[in-house]
Amino acid sequence: MYGKKHPEGHGHPHASKIAEMDYNENPFIVIWEVTRACELRCVHCRADAQVEPHPHELSHSEGIKLIDEIYDMNNPMLVFTGGDCMMREDLFELADYAVKKGMRVSMTPSATDNVTKERMKKAKEVGLSRWGFSLDGPNPAIHDQFRGTSGSFDLTLEKIRYLKELDMPLQINTVISRYNYDSLEEMAQLVEELDVVMWYIFLLVPTGRGQIDDCLTPAEHEKVFRWLYELNKTSNFDIKTTAAQHHRRVVIQQKTKDKMIEKGEINYSDSISDTASEIDGLKRAPKGVNDGNGFIFVSHTGDVMPSGLLPIKVGNVREKPLKEIYREAPVLKELRNPDLYKGKCGVCEFRYVCGGSRSRSYSVTGDYLESEPFCVYIPEAYRKTQNV
């Protein structure tokens, strides 16, 4: 997110310290897949979700212990996800425990009949900071095909109306892929009409059920990023991207261009660090969150991974504290060192604020240190070595 229409710093217990966070020590955000059960059949599902909860998913007491461990890591943001997190019976008890500790908690449930007005009211009473629903198209034809369930679009809008009646902040999550690329203008208009606080954009990573043929081309990625940059200037909602680290590079370049037009020529290299902290609007350290670098994922059975889209197990919270796994796992240490990245990412002047999607590099090449395969940018140093 690089707008300040709905300041995200508010409410976070360490808002004043965010700029000082060291991702080698603590993550900025923790995603906990509380269950893998889900009634939808989304064509892109990274979890390949199942109908029934896994018999070995973390128990209630193990969940409480995990929340305590997360809190002790400088109290990062915590997101309950799935599958469909609403299919976890003790979801609100876990959320209530975390909120009472002073944690900032969000959830991303699927829009199914499990989401009732009573449950939404319960979420508000517990103190969840916002509710995120997925909309992947501006109409039923696109959204329902993507979600693999007829009627999903209309059901989602019905649940959003409930949320509005309860005056809860709404976040819309959208996966951009071949399915909806030609409908983004209409999608943005719908998001505006729904009066959301944030549009959370995901760029498809071909993992789980996601297929590489459904991904946009590198040029189309670039076009989407520039479109989002311009959209943010006029929209009433904030925009945040995931699995789109090179979006940060585009924002820096476009902001630099705007400043040059407004004030005359400025030093381009200096503008990278000056502008980087503005991108997400969160006053973070001047580098971006990436898989295993400020971001960590805990699965329904306790497996720890750099992210849900980079499915390399680096430990399990049943065997070792999350803090120890995050700080000491060799894979995570490599991911937090952009100088180890290969190809053009390894020499790119934007590698500390961008770094490319490590999950997409892994899913396409099998190597999480390889270059982002869907980035068109040729770094200055790489041009010299390759005579480009």
PDB file of C-alpha atoms in Angstrom, residues 32-232:
ATOM      1  CA  TRP A  32      -1.500 -18.753  10.280  1.00  0.00           C
ATOM      2  CA  GLU A  33      -3.442 -21.238   8.186  1.00  0.00           C
ATOM      3  CA  VAL A  34      -5.773 -22.263  11.001  1.00  0.00           C
ATOM      4  CA  THR A  35      -7.397 -24.973   8.863  1.00  0.00           C
ATOM      5  CA  ARG A  36      -7.176 -26.250   5.312  1.00  0.00           C
ATOM      6  CA  ALA A  37     -10.876 -27.102   5.143  1.00  0.00           C
ATOM      7  CA  CYS A  38     -12.922 -25.108   2.620  1.00  0.00           C
ATOM      8  CA  GLU A  39     -16.169 -25.594   0.690  1.00  0.00           C
ATOM      9  CA  LEU A  40     -14.998 -23.685  -2.403  1.00  0.00           C
ATOM     10  CA  ARG A  41     -12.989 -25.125  -5.304  1.00  0.00           C
ATOM     11  CA  CYS A  42     -10.921 -22.140  -6.427  1.00  0.00           C
ATOM     12  CA  VAL A  43      -8.881 -22.832  -9.544  1.00  0.00           C
ATOM     13  CA  HIS A  44      -5.844 -20.990  -8.128  1.00  0.00           C
ATOM     14  CA  CYS A  45      -5.894 -22.366  -4.569  1.00  0.00           C
ATOM     15  CA  ARG A  46      -2.311 -22.563  -3.288  1.00  0.00           C
ATOM     16  CA  ALA A  47      -3.465 -24.836  -0.439  1.00  0.00           C
ATOM     17  CA  ASP A  48      -5.389 -27.303  -2.614  1.00  0.00           C
ATOM     18  CA  ALA A  49      -7.992 -27.028   0.152  1.00  0.00           C
ATOM     19  CA  GLN A  50     -10.034 -30.016   1.293  1.00  0.00           C
ATOM     20  CA  VAL A  51     -13.649 -30.463   2.374  1.00  0.00           C
ATOM     21  CA  GLU A  52     -12.883 -31.646   5.917  1.00  0.00           C
ATOM     22  CA  PRO A  53     -10.408 -30.343   8.523  1.00  0.00           C
ATOM     23  CA  HIS A  54      -7.140 -32.271   8.727  1.00  0.00           C
ATOM     24  CA  PRO A  55      -7.123 -34.636  11.734  1.00  0.00           C
ATOM     25  CA  HIS A  56      -3.675 -33.405  12.799  1.00  0.00           C
ATOM     26  CA  GLU A  57      -4.208 -29.651  12.573  1.00  0.00           C
ATOM     27  CA  LEU A  58      -2.962 -27.643  15.555  1.00  0.00           C
ATOM     28  CA  SER A  59      -5.167 -28.091  18.620  1.00  0.00           C
ATOM     29  CA  HIS A  60      -6.656 -25.240  20.613  1.00  0.00           C
ATOM     30  CA  SER A  61      -3.913 -25.368  23.239  1.00  0.00           C
ATOM     31  CA  GLU A  62      -1.235 -25.533  20.541  1.00  0.00           C
ATOM     32  CA  GLY A  63      -2.874 -22.525  18.873  1.00  0.00           C
ATOM     33  CA  ILE A  64      -2.749 -20.540  22.118  1.00  0.00           C
ATOM     34  CA  LYS A  65       0.919 -21.430  22.516  1.00  0.00           C
ATOM     35  CA  LEU A  66       1.598 -20.333  18.940  1.00  0.00           C
ATOM     36  CA  ILE A  67      -0.135 -16.983  19.515  1.00  0.00           C
ATOM     37  CA  ASP A  68       2.072 -16.432  22.583  1.00  0.00           C
ATOM     38  CA  GLU A  69       5.171 -17.196  20.507  1.00  0.00           C
ATOM     39  CA  ILE A  70       4.069 -14.807  17.755  1.00  0.00           C
ATOM     40  CA  TYR A  71       3.393 -12.045  20.288  1.00  0.00           C
ATOM     41  CA  ASP A  72       6.896 -12.471  21.720  1.00  0.00           C
ATOM     42  CA  MET A  73       8.391 -11.681  18.295  1.00  0.00           C
ATOM     43  CA  ASN A  74       7.825  -7.929  18.739  1.00  0.00           C
ATOM     44  CA  ASN A  75       4.081  -8.421  18.286  1.00  0.00           C
ATOM     45  CA  PRO A  76       3.757  -8.597  14.469  1.00  0.00           C
ATOM     46  CA  MET A  77       0.438  -8.431  12.643  1.00  0.00           C
ATOM     47  CA  LEU A  78      -1.414 -11.746  12.683  1.00  0.00           C
ATOM     48  CA  VAL A  79      -3.717 -12.996   9.933  1.00  0.00           C
ATOM     49  CA  PHE A  80      -5.946 -16.056  10.246  1.00  0.00           C
ATOM     50  CA  THR A  81      -6.356 -17.746   6.881  1.00  0.00           C
ATOM     51  CA  GLY A  82      -7.220 -21.115   5.378  1.00  0.00           C
ATOM     52  CA  GLY A  83      -8.691 -22.971   3.539  1.00  0.00           C
ATOM     53  CA  ASP A  84     -11.628 -21.226   5.050  1.00  0.00           C
ATOM     54  CA  CYS A  85     -10.752 -20.024   8.541  1.00  0.00           C
ATOM     55  CA  MET A  86     -14.483 -19.970   9.408  1.00  0.00           C
ATOM     56  CA  MET A  87     -14.403 -23.778   9.394  1.00  0.00           C
ATOM     57  CA  ARG A  88     -12.170 -23.701  12.479  1.00  0.00           C
ATOM     58  CA  GLU A  89     -14.574 -24.171  15.420  1.00  0.00           C
ATOM     59  CA  ASP A  90     -12.507 -22.238  17.974  1.00  0.00           C
ATOM     60  CA  LEU A  91     -11.604 -19.392  15.605  1.00  0.00           C
ATOM     61  CA  PHE A  92     -13.180 -16.624  17.665  1.00  0.00           C
ATOM     62  CA  GLU A  93     -11.764 -17.956  20.918  1.00  0.00           C
ATOM     63  CA  LEU A  94      -8.290 -17.817  19.380  1.00  0.00           C
ATOM     64  CA  ALA A  95      -8.936 -14.340  17.983  1.00  0.00           C
ATOM     65  CA  ASP A  96     -10.271 -13.103  21.312  1.00  0.00           C
ATOM     66  CA  TYR A  97      -7.173 -14.374  23.107  1.00  0.00           C
ATOM     67  CA  ALA A  98      -4.854 -12.640  20.620  1.00  0.00           C
ATOM     68  CA  VAL A  99      -6.743  -9.338  20.649  1.00  0.00           C
ATOM     69  CA  LYS A 100      -6.763  -9.246  24.464  1.00  0.00           C
ATOM     70  CA  LYS A 101      -2.981  -9.612  24.393  1.00  0.00           C
ATOM     71  CA  GLY A 102      -2.854  -6.418  22.336  1.00  0.00           C
ATOM     72  CA  MET A 103      -2.297  -8.034  18.943  1.00  0.00           C
ATOM     73  CA  ARG A 104      -3.646  -6.660  15.670  1.00  0.00           C
ATOM     74  CA  VAL A 105      -5.622  -9.503  14.103  1.00  0.00           C
ATOM     75  CA  SER A 106      -7.324  -9.888  10.728  1.00  0.00           C
ATOM     76  CA  MET A 107      -8.971 -12.810   8.967  1.00  0.00           C
ATOM     77  CA  THR A 108      -9.674 -13.792   5.376  1.00  0.00           C
ATOM     78  CA  PRO A 109     -12.697 -16.139   5.387  1.00  0.00           C
ATOM     79  CA  SER A 110     -14.290 -17.557   2.267  1.00  0.00           C
ATOM     80  CA  ALA A 111     -17.689 -16.146   1.328  1.00  0.00           C
ATOM     81  CA  THR A 112     -19.809 -19.205   2.073  1.00  0.00           C
ATOM     82  CA  ASP A 113     -22.863 -19.915   4.187  1.00  0.00           C
ATOM     83  CA  ASN A 114     -20.468 -20.267   7.123  1.00  0.00           C
ATOM     84  CA  VAL A 115     -20.229 -16.464   7.152  1.00  0.00           C
ATOM     85  CA  THR A 116     -23.396 -15.429   8.950  1.00  0.00           C
ATOM     86  CA  LYS A 117     -24.372 -12.008  10.213  1.00  0.00           C
ATOM     87  CA  GLU A 118     -24.112 -13.401  13.755  1.00  0.00           C
ATOM     88  CA  ARG A 119     -20.517 -14.480  13.165  1.00  0.00           C
ATOM     89  CA  MET A 120     -19.646 -11.118  11.679  1.00  0.00           C
ATOM     90  CA  LYS A 121     -21.101  -9.459  14.742  1.00  0.00           C
ATOM     91  CA  LYS A 122     -19.056 -11.790  16.923  1.00  0.00           C
ATOM     92  CA  ALA A 123     -15.900 -10.836  15.018  1.00  0.00           C
ATOM     93  CA  LYS A 124     -16.592  -7.166  15.650  1.00  0.00           C
ATOM     94  CA  GLU A 125     -17.238  -7.813  19.345  1.00  0.00           C
ATOM     95  CA  VAL A 126     -13.967  -9.712  19.605  1.00  0.00           C
ATOM     96  CA  GLY A 127     -12.179  -6.727  18.103  1.00  0.00           C
ATOM     97  CA  LEU A 128     -10.897  -7.926  14.754  1.00  0.00           C
ATOM     98  CA  SER A 129      -9.418  -4.972  12.903  1.00  0.00           C
ATOM     99  CA  ARG A 130     -10.947  -5.748   9.512  1.00  0.00           C
ATOM    100  CA  TRP A 131     -12.627  -8.382   7.370  1.00  0.00           C
ATOM    101  CA  GLY A 132     -11.273  -9.435   3.988  1.00  0.00           C
ATOM    102  CA  PHE A 133     -13.399 -10.948   1.222  1.00  0.00           C
ATOM    103  CA  SER A 134     -12.180 -12.202  -2.141  1.00  0.00           C
ATOM    104  CA  LEU A 135     -13.603 -10.813  -5.361  1.00  0.00           C
ATOM    105  CA  ASP A 136     -11.835 -11.895  -8.525  1.00  0.00           C
ATOM    106  CA  GLY A 137     -14.091 -10.399 -11.139  1.00  0.00           C
ATOM    107  CA  PRO A 138     -16.642  -7.610 -11.581  1.00  0.00           C
ATOM    108  CA  ASN A 139     -19.420 -10.057 -12.436  1.00  0.00           C
ATOM    109  CA  PRO A 140     -20.564 -13.622 -11.697  1.00  0.00           C
ATOM    110  CA  ALA A 141     -19.250 -15.013 -14.975  1.00  0.00           C
ATOM    111  CA  ILE A 142     -15.616 -14.214 -14.149  1.00  0.00           C
ATOM    112  CA  HIS A 143     -15.633 -14.541 -10.359  1.00  0.00           C
ATOM    113  CA  ASP A 144     -17.623 -17.793 -10.171  1.00  0.00           C
ATOM    114  CA  GLN A 145     -15.442 -19.450 -12.800  1.00  0.00           C
ATOM    115  CA  PHE A 146     -12.309 -18.457 -10.903  1.00  0.00           C
ATOM    116  CA  ARG A 147     -13.732 -19.580  -7.566  1.00  0.00           C
ATOM    117  CA  GLY A 148     -15.067 -22.813  -9.025  1.00  0.00           C
ATOM    118  CA  THR A 149     -18.464 -22.325  -7.397  1.00  0.00           C
ATOM    119  CA  SER A 150     -21.674 -21.070  -9.008  1.00  0.00           C
ATOM    120  CA  GLY A 151     -23.336 -18.280  -7.016  1.00  0.00           C
ATOM    121  CA  SER A 152     -20.129 -17.269  -5.220  1.00  0.00           C
ATOM    122  CA  PHE A 153     -20.220 -13.697  -6.600  1.00  0.00           C
ATOM    123  CA  ASP A 154     -23.762 -12.963  -5.418  1.00  0.00           C
ATOM    124  CA  LEU A 155     -23.081 -14.613  -2.057  1.00  0.00           C
ATOM    125  CA  THR A 156     -19.968 -12.484  -1.569  1.00  0.00           C
ATOM    126  CA  LEU A 157     -21.887  -9.254  -2.228  1.00  0.00           C
ATOM    127  CA  GLU A 158     -24.562 -10.401   0.222  1.00  0.00           C
ATOM    128  CA  LYS A 159     -21.946 -10.945   2.935  1.00  0.00           C
ATOM    129  CA  ILE A 160     -20.408  -7.548   2.176  1.00  0.00           C
ATOM    130  CA  ARG A 161     -23.791  -5.917   2.752  1.00  0.00           C
ATOM    131  CA  TYR A 162     -23.957  -7.591   6.159  1.00  0.00           C
ATOM    132  CA  LEU A 163     -20.500  -6.246   6.943  1.00  0.00           C
ATOM    133  CA  LYS A 164     -21.521  -2.728   5.973  1.00  0.00           C
ATOM    134  CA  GLU A 165     -24.568  -2.907   8.234  1.00  0.00           C
ATOM    135  CA  LEU A 166     -22.206  -3.700  11.105  1.00  0.00           C
ATOM    136  CA  ASP A 167     -19.903  -0.833  10.092  1.00  0.00           C
ATOM    137  CA  MET A 168     -16.828  -3.080   9.886  1.00  0.00           C
ATOM    138  CA  PRO A 169     -13.890  -2.072   7.656  1.00  0.00           C
ATOM    139  CA  LEU A 170     -13.838  -4.072   4.420  1.00  0.00           C
ATOM    140  CA  GLN A 171     -10.817  -5.289   2.498  1.00  0.00           C
ATOM    141  CA  ILE A 172     -11.232  -6.795  -0.971  1.00  0.00           C
ATOM    142  CA  ASN A 173      -8.680  -9.398  -2.075  1.00  0.00           C
ATOM    143  CA  THR A 174      -8.226  -9.980  -5.812  1.00  0.00           C
ATOM    144  CA  VAL A 175      -5.961 -12.432  -7.608  1.00  0.00           C
ATOM    145  CA  ILE A 176      -4.979 -10.961 -10.954  1.00  0.00           C
ATOM    146  CA  SER A 177      -4.538 -13.577 -13.645  1.00  0.00           C
ATOM    147  CA  ARG A 178      -5.503 -14.420 -17.194  1.00  0.00           C
ATOM    148  CA  TYR A 179      -9.100 -14.798 -15.954  1.00  0.00           C
ATOM    149  CA  ASN A 180      -9.654 -11.124 -15.131  1.00  0.00           C
ATOM    150  CA  TYR A 181      -6.819  -9.174 -16.782  1.00  0.00           C
ATOM    151  CA  ASP A 182      -9.150  -7.618 -19.354  1.00  0.00           C
ATOM    152  CA  SER A 183     -11.674  -6.565 -16.684  1.00  0.00           C
ATOM    153  CA  LEU A 184      -9.515  -4.604 -14.250  1.00  0.00           C
ATOM    154  CA  GLU A 185     -11.106  -1.235 -14.953  1.00  0.00           C
ATOM    155  CA  GLU A 186     -14.557  -2.651 -14.180  1.00  0.00           C
ATOM    156  CA  MET A 187     -13.116  -4.391 -11.123  1.00  0.00           C
ATOM    157  CA  ALA A 188     -11.669  -1.133  -9.798  1.00  0.00           C
ATOM    158  CA  GLN A 189     -15.022   0.570 -10.290  1.00  0.00           C
ATOM    159  CA  LEU A 190     -16.769  -2.155  -8.292  1.00  0.00           C
ATOM    160  CA  VAL A 191     -14.205  -1.889  -5.486  1.00  0.00           C
ATOM    161  CA  GLU A 192     -14.789   1.868  -5.380  1.00  0.00           C
ATOM    162  CA  GLU A 193     -18.564   1.371  -5.179  1.00  0.00           C
ATOM    163  CA  LEU A 194     -18.168  -1.089  -2.292  1.00  0.00           C
ATOM    164  CA  ASP A 195     -16.431   1.606  -0.215  1.00  0.00           C
ATOM    165  CA  VAL A 196     -13.500  -0.544   0.883  1.00  0.00           C
ATOM    166  CA  VAL A 197     -10.530   0.596   2.962  1.00  0.00           C
ATOM    167  CA  MET A 198      -8.070  -1.505   0.986  1.00  0.00           C
ATOM    168  CA  TRP A 199      -7.812  -3.347  -2.302  1.00  0.00           C
ATOM    169  CA  TYR A 200      -5.354  -6.171  -1.731  1.00  0.00           C
ATOM    170  CA  ILE A 201      -3.915  -7.305  -5.075  1.00  0.00           C
ATOM    171  CA  PHE A 202      -2.316 -10.729  -5.488  1.00  0.00           C
ATOM    172  CA  LEU A 203      -0.371 -11.602  -8.630  1.00  0.00           C
ATOM    173  CA  LEU A 204      -0.891 -15.281  -9.390  1.00  0.00           C
ATOM    174  CA  VAL A 205       1.911 -17.639  -8.396  1.00  0.00           C
ATOM    175  CA  PRO A 206       1.741 -21.004 -10.189  1.00  0.00           C
ATOM    176  CA  THR A 207       1.675 -23.236  -7.127  1.00  0.00           C
ATOM    177  CA  GLY A 208      -1.008 -25.503  -5.682  1.00  0.00           C
ATOM    178  CA  ARG A 209      -3.833 -25.461  -8.245  1.00  0.00           C
ATOM    179  CA  GLY A 210      -2.476 -22.304  -9.884  1.00  0.00           C
ATOM    180  CA  GLN A 211      -1.193 -22.907 -13.424  1.00  0.00           C
ATOM    181  CA  ILE A 212       1.598 -21.024 -15.172  1.00  0.00           C
ATOM    182  CA  ASP A 213      -0.583 -20.568 -18.258  1.00  0.00           C
ATOM    183  CA  ASP A 214      -2.934 -18.474 -16.117  1.00  0.00           C
ATOM    184  CA  CYS A 215      -0.155 -16.033 -15.163  1.00  0.00           C
ATOM    185  CA  LEU A 216       0.260 -12.689 -16.899  1.00  0.00           C
ATOM    186  CA  THR A 217       3.274 -12.088 -19.116  1.00  0.00           C
ATOM    187  CA  PRO A 218       6.146  -9.937 -17.784  1.00  0.00           C
ATOM    188  CA  ALA A 219       4.948  -7.014 -19.934  1.00  0.00           C
ATOM    189  CA  GLU A 220       1.413  -7.403 -18.600  1.00  0.00           C
ATOM    190  CA  HIS A 221       2.719  -7.391 -15.027  1.00  0.00           C
ATOM    191  CA  GLU A 222       4.446  -4.102 -15.756  1.00  0.00           C
ATOM    192  CA  LYS A 223       1.314  -2.656 -17.309  1.00  0.00           C
ATOM    193  CA  VAL A 224      -0.763  -3.655 -14.254  1.00  0.00           C
ATOM    194  CA  PHE A 225       1.737  -2.049 -11.860  1.00  0.00           C
ATOM    195  CA  ARG A 226       1.741   1.249 -13.739  1.00  0.00           C
ATOM    196  CA  TRP A 227      -2.047   1.173 -13.887  1.00  0.00           C
ATOM    197  CA  LEU A 228      -2.232   0.592 -10.121  1.00  0.00           C
ATOM    198  CA  TYR A 229       0.138   3.495  -9.524  1.00  0.00           C
ATOM    199  CA  GLU A 230      -2.110   5.860 -11.461  1.00  0.00           C
ATOM    200  CA  LEU A 231      -5.271   4.404  -9.920  1.00  0.00           C
ATOM    201  CA  ASN A 232      -3.959   5.086  -6.435  1.00  0.00           C
TER     202      ASN A 232
END
